[in-house]
Coordinates of N, CA and C in Angstrom, one line a residue:
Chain A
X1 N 20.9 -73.7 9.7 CA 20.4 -72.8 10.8 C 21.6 -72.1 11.4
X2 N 21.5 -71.1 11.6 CA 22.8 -70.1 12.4 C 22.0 -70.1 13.9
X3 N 23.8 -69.6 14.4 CA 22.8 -69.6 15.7 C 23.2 -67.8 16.3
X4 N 22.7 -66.9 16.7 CA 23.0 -65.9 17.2 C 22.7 -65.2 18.2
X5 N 23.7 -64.3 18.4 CA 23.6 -64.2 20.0 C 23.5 -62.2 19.9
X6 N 22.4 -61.7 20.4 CA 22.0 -60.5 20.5 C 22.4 -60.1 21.9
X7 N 22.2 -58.9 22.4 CA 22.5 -58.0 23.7 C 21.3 -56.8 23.5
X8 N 20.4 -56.5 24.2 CA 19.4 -56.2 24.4 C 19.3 -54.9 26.0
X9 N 18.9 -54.2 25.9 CA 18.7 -53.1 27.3 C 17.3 -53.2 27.2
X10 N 16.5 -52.9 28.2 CA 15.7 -51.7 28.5 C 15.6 -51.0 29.4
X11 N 15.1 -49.5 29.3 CA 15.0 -48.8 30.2 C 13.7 -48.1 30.5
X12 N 13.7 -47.7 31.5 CA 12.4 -46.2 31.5 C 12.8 -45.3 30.7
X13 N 11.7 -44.3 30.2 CA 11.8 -43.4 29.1 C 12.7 -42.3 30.1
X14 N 13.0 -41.5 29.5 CA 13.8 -40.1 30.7 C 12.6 -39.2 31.0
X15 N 11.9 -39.3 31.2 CA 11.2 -38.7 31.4 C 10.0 -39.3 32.8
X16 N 10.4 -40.4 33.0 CA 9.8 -41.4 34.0 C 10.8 -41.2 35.4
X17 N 10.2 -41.2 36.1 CA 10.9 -41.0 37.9 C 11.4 -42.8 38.0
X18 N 12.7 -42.8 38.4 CA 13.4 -44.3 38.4 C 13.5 -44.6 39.5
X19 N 12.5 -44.9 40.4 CA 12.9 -44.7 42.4 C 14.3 -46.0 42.1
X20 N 14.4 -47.1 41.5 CA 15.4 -47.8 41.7 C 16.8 -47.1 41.6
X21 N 17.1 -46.4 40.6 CA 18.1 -45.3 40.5 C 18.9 -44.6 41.4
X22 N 17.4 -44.1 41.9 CA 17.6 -43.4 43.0 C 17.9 -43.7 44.9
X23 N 17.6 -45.3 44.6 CA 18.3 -46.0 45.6 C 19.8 -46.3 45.2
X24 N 20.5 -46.6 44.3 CA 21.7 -46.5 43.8 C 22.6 -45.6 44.5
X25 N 21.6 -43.9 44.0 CA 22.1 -42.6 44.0 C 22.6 -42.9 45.8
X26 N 21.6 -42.7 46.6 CA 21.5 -42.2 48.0 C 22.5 -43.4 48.5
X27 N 22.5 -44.7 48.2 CA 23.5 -45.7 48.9 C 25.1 -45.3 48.3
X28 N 24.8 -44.9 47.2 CA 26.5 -44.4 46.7 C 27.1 -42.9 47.5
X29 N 26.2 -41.9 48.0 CA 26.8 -40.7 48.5 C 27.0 -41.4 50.0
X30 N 26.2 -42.4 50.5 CA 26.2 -42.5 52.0 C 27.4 -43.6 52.1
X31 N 27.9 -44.2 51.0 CA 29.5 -44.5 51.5 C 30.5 -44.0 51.0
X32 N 29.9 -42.8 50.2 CA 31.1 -42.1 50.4 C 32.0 -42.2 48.8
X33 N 31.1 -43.1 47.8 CA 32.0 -43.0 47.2 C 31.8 -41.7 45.8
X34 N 30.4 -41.2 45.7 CA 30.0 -40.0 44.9 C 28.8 -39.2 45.0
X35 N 28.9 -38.1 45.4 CA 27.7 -36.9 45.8 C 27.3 -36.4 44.3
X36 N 28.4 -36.6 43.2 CA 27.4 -36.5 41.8 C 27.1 -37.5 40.8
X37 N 26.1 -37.7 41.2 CA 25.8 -39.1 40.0 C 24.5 -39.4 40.2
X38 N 24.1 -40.0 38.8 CA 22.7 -39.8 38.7 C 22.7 -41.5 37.5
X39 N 21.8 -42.1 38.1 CA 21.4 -43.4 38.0 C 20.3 -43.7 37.4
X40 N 20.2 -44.5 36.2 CA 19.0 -44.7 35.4 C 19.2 -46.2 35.5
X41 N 18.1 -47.8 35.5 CA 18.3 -48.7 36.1 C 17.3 -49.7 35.0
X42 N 17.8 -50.1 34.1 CA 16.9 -51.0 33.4 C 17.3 -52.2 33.6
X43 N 16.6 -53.5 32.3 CA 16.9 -54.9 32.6 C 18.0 -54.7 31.5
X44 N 18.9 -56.0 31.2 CA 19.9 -56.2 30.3 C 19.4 -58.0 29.8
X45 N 19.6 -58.1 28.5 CA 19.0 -59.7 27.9 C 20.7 -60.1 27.3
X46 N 20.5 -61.4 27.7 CA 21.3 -61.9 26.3 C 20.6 -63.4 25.9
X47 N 20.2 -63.0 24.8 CA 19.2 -63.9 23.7 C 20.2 -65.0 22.8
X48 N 20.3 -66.2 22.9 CA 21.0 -66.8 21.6 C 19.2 -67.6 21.3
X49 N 19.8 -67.1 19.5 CA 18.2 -67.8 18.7 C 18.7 -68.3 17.8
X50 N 17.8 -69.6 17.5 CA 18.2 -70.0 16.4 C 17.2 -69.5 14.6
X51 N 18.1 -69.5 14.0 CA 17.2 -68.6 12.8 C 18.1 -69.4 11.4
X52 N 17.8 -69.1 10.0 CA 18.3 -69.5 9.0 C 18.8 -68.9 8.7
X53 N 18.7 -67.3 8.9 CA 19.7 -66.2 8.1 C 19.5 -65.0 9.3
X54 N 20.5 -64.1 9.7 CA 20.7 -62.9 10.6 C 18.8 -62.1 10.3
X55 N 18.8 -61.6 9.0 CA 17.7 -61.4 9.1 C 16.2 -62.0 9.7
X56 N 16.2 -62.8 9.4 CA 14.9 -64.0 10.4 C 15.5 -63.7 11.8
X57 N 16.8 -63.7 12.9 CA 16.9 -63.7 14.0 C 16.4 -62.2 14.3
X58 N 17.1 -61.2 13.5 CA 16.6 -59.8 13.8 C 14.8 -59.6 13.8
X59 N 13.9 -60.5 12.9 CA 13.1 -60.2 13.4 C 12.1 -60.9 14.4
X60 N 12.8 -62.1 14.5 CA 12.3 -62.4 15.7 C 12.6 -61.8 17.4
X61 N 13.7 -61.3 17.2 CA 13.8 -60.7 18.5 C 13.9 -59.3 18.4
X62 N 13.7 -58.6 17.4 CA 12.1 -57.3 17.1 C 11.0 -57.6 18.1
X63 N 10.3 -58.9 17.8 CA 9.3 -59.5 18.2 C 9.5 -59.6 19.6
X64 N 10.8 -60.7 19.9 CA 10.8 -60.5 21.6 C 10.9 -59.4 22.2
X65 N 11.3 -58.6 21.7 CA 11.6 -57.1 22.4 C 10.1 -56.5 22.6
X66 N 9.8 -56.2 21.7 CA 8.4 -55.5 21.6 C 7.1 -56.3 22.5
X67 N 7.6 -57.1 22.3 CA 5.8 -58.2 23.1 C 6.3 -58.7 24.4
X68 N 7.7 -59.0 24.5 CA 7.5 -59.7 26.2 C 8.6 -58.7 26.6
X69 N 9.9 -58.4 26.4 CA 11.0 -57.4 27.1 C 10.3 -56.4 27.5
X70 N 9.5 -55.3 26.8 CA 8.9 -53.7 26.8 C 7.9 -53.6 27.2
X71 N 7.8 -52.7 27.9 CA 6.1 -52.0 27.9 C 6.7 -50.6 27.3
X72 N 5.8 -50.5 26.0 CA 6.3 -49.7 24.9 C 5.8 -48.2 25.4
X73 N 4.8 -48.3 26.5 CA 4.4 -47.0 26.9 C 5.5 -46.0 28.1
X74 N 5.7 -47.0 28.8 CA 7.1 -46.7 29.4 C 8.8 -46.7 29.6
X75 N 8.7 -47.7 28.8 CA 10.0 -48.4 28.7 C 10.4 -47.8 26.7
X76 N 12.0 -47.7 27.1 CA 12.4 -48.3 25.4 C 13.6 -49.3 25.4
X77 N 13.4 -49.8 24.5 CA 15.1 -51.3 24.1 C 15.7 -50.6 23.2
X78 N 16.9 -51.5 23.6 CA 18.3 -51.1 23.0 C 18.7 -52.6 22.3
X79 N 18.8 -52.5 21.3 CA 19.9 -53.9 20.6 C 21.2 -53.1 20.8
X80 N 21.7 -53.8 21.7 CA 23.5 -52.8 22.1 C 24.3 -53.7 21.0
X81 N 24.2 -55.1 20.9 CA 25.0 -55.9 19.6 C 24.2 -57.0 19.2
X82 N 24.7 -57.5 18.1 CA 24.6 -58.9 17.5 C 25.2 -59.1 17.0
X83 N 25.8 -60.4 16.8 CA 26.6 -61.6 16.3 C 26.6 -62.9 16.1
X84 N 26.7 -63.7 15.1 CA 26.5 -64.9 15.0 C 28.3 -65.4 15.5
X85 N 27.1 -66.7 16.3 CA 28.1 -67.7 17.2 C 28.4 -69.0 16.5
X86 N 29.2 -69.8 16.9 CA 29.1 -71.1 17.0 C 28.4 -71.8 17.6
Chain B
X1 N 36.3 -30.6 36.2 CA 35.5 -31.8 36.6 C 35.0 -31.9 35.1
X2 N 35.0 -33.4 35.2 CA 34.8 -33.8 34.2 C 33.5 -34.7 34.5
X3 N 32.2 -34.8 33.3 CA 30.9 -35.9 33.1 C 31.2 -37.0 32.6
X4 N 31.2 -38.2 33.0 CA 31.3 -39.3 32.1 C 29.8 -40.1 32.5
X5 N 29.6 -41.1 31.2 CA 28.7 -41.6 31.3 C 29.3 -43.3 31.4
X6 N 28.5 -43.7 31.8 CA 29.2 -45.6 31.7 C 28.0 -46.5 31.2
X7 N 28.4 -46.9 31.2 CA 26.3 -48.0 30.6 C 27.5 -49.6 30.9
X8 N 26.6 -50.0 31.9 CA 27.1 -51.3 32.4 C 26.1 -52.6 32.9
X9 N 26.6 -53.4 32.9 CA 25.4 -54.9 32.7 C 25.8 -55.6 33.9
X10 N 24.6 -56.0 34.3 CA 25.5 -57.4 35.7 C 24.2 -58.6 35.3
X11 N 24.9 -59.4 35.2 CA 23.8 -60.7 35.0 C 24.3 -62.1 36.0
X12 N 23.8 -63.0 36.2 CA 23.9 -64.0 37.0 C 24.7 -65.0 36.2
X13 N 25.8 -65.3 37.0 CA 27.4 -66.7 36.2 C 26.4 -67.5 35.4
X14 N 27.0 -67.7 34.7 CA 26.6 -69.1 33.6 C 25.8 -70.4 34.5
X15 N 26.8 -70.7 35.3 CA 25.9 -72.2 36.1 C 25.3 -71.6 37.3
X16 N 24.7 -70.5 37.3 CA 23.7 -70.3 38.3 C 22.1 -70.1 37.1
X17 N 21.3 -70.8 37.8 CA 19.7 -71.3 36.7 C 19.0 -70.0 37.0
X18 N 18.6 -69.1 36.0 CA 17.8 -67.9 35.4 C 16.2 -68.3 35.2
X19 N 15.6 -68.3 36.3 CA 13.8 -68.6 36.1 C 13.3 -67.4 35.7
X20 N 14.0 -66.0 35.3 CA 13.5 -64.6 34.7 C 13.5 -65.0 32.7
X21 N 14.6 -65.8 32.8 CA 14.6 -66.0 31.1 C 14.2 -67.1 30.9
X22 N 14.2 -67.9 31.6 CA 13.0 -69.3 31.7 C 11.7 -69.2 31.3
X23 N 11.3 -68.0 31.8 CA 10.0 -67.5 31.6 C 10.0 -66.6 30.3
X24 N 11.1 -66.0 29.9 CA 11.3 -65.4 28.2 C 11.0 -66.0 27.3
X25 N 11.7 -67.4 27.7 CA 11.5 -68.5 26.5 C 10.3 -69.3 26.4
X26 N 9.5 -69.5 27.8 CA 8.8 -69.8 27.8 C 7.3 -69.2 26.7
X27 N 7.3 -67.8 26.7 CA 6.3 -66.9 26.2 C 6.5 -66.9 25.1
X28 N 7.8 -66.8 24.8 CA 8.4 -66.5 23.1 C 8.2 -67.7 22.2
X29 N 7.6 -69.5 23.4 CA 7.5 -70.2 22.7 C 5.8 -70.4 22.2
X30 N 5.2 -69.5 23.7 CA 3.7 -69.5 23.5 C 2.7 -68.7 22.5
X31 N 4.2 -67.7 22.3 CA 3.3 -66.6 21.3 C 4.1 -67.2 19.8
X32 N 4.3 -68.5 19.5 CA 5.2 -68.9 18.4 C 6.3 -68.3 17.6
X33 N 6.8 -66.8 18.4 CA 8.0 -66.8 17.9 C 8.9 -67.3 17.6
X34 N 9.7 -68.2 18.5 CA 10.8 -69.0 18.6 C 10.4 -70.0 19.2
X35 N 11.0 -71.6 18.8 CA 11.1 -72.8 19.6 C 12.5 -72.7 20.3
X36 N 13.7 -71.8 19.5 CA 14.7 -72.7 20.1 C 15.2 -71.3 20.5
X37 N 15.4 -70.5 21.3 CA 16.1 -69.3 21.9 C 16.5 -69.5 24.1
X38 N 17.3 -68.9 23.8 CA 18.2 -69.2 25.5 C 18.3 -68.0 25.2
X39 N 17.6 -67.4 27.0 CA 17.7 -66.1 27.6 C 17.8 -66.0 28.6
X40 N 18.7 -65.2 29.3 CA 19.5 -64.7 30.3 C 19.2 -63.3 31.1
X41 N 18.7 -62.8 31.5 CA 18.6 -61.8 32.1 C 19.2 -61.2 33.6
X42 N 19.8 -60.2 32.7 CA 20.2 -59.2 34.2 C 19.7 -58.2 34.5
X43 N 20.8 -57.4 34.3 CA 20.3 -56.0 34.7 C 21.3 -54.3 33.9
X44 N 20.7 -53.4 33.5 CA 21.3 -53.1 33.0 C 21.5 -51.1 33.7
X45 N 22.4 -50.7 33.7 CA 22.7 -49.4 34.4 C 23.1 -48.2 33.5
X46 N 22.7 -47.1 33.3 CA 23.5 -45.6 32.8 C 23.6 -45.1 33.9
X47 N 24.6 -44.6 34.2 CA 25.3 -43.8 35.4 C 26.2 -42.6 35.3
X48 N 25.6 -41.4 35.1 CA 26.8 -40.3 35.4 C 27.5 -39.8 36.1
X49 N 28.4 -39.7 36.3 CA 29.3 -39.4 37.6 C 30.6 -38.3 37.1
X50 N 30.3 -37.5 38.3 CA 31.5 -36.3 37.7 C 32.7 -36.8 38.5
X51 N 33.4 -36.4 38.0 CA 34.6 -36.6 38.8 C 36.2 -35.7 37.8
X52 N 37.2 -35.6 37.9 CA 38.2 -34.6 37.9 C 39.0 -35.4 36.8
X53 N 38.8 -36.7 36.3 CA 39.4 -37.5 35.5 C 38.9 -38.3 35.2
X54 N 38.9 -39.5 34.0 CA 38.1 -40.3 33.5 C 39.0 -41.8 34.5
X55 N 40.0 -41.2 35.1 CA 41.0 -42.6 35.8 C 40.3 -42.5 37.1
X56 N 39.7 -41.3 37.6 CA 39.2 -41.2 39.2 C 37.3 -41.9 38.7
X57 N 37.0 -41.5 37.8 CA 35.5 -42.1 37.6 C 35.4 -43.3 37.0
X58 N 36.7 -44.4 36.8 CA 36.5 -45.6 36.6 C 36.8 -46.0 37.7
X59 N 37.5 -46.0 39.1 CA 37.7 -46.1 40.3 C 36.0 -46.0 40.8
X60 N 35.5 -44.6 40.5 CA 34.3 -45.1 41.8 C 33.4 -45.5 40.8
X61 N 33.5 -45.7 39.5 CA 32.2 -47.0 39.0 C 32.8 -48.4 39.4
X62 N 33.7 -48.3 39.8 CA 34.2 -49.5 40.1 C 33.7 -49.9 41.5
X63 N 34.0 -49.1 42.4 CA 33.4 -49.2 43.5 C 32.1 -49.4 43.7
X64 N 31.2 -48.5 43.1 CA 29.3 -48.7 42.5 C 28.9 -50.1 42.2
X65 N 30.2 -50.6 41.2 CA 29.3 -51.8 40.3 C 29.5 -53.3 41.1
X66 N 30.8 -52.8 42.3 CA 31.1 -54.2 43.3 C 30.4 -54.3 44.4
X67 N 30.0 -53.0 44.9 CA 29.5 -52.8 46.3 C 28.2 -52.4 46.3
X68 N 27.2 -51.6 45.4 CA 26.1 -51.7 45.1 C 25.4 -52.0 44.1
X69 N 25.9 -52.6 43.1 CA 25.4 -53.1 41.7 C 25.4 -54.3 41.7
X70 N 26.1 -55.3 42.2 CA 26.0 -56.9 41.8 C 26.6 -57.4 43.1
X71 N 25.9 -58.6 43.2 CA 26.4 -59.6 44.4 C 27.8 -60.5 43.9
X72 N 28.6 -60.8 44.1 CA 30.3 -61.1 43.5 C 29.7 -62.6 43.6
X73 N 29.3 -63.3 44.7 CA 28.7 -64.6 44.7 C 27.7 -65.0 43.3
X74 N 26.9 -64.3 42.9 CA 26.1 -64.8 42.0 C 26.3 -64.4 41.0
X75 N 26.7 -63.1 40.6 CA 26.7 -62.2 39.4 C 28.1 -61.4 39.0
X76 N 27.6 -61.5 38.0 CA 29.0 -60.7 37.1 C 28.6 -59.4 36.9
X77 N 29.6 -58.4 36.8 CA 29.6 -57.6 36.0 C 29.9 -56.7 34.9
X78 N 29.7 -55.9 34.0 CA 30.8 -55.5 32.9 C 30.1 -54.2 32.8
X79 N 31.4 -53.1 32.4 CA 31.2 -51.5 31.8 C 31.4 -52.2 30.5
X80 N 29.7 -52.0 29.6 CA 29.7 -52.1 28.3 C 30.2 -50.8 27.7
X81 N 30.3 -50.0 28.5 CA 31.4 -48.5 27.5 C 31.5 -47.3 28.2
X82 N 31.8 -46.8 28.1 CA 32.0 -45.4 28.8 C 32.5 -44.5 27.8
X83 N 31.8 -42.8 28.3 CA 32.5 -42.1 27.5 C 32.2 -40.6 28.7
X84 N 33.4 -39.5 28.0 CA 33.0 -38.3 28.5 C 32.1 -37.9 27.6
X85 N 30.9 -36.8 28.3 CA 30.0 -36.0 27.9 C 29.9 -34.8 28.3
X86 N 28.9 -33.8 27.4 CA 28.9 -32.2 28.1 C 27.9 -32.5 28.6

């Protein structure tokens, strides 16, 4: 068995209004530290699974991503890395 | 002036207990995905910010990601990358 450790985003589509963002935006101009910047606000995972080969881990957390991380109508994921650990 | 983008993560220290990924593993064990996976959950940010140099816009992501992005008591944070964009 390997064991591996993935990194995972999701966000709202660009196309979706981010009010969390947008709390970001307005608390960052009112101290002053930037009047341009524009904030998009998803979750971040980090998954270690255990699997027999990288392939079996990739698709099981295909699987996590899709059925419990996403709501595939609003949201998309990111695998930002993967690497097998010790 | 220069656009840069950042994409950055804050998640909760290692010995502080995550009941968001408690509940990941828990589902991932109900829908028989995985028995044996550890998940972590934070939070995950894209941020554009103009600024006149990429040394002045790692200063105020820096300021964003300590003063309104993460609590220093409970959570960490990291710029998973940055880059300039048009």
């Amino acid at each position: 068995m390997g064991k591996y450790l993935f990194k995972i985003s999701t966000k709202l589509k660009d196309e979706i209004k981010d009010p969390q963002g947008q709390v970001v935006e307005k608390i960052s101009k009112r101290l002053k530290i930037s009047d341009e910047i524009n904030v998009r606000v998803g979750k971040y995972y980090e998954i270690i699974i255990f699997a027999s080969s990288l392939d079996e881990a990739k698709m099981m957390i295909k699987k996590v991503a899709e059925n419990i991380l996403s709501n595939p109508i609003v949201e998309l994921y990111t695998i930002l890395s993967f690497e097998e650990i010790i």
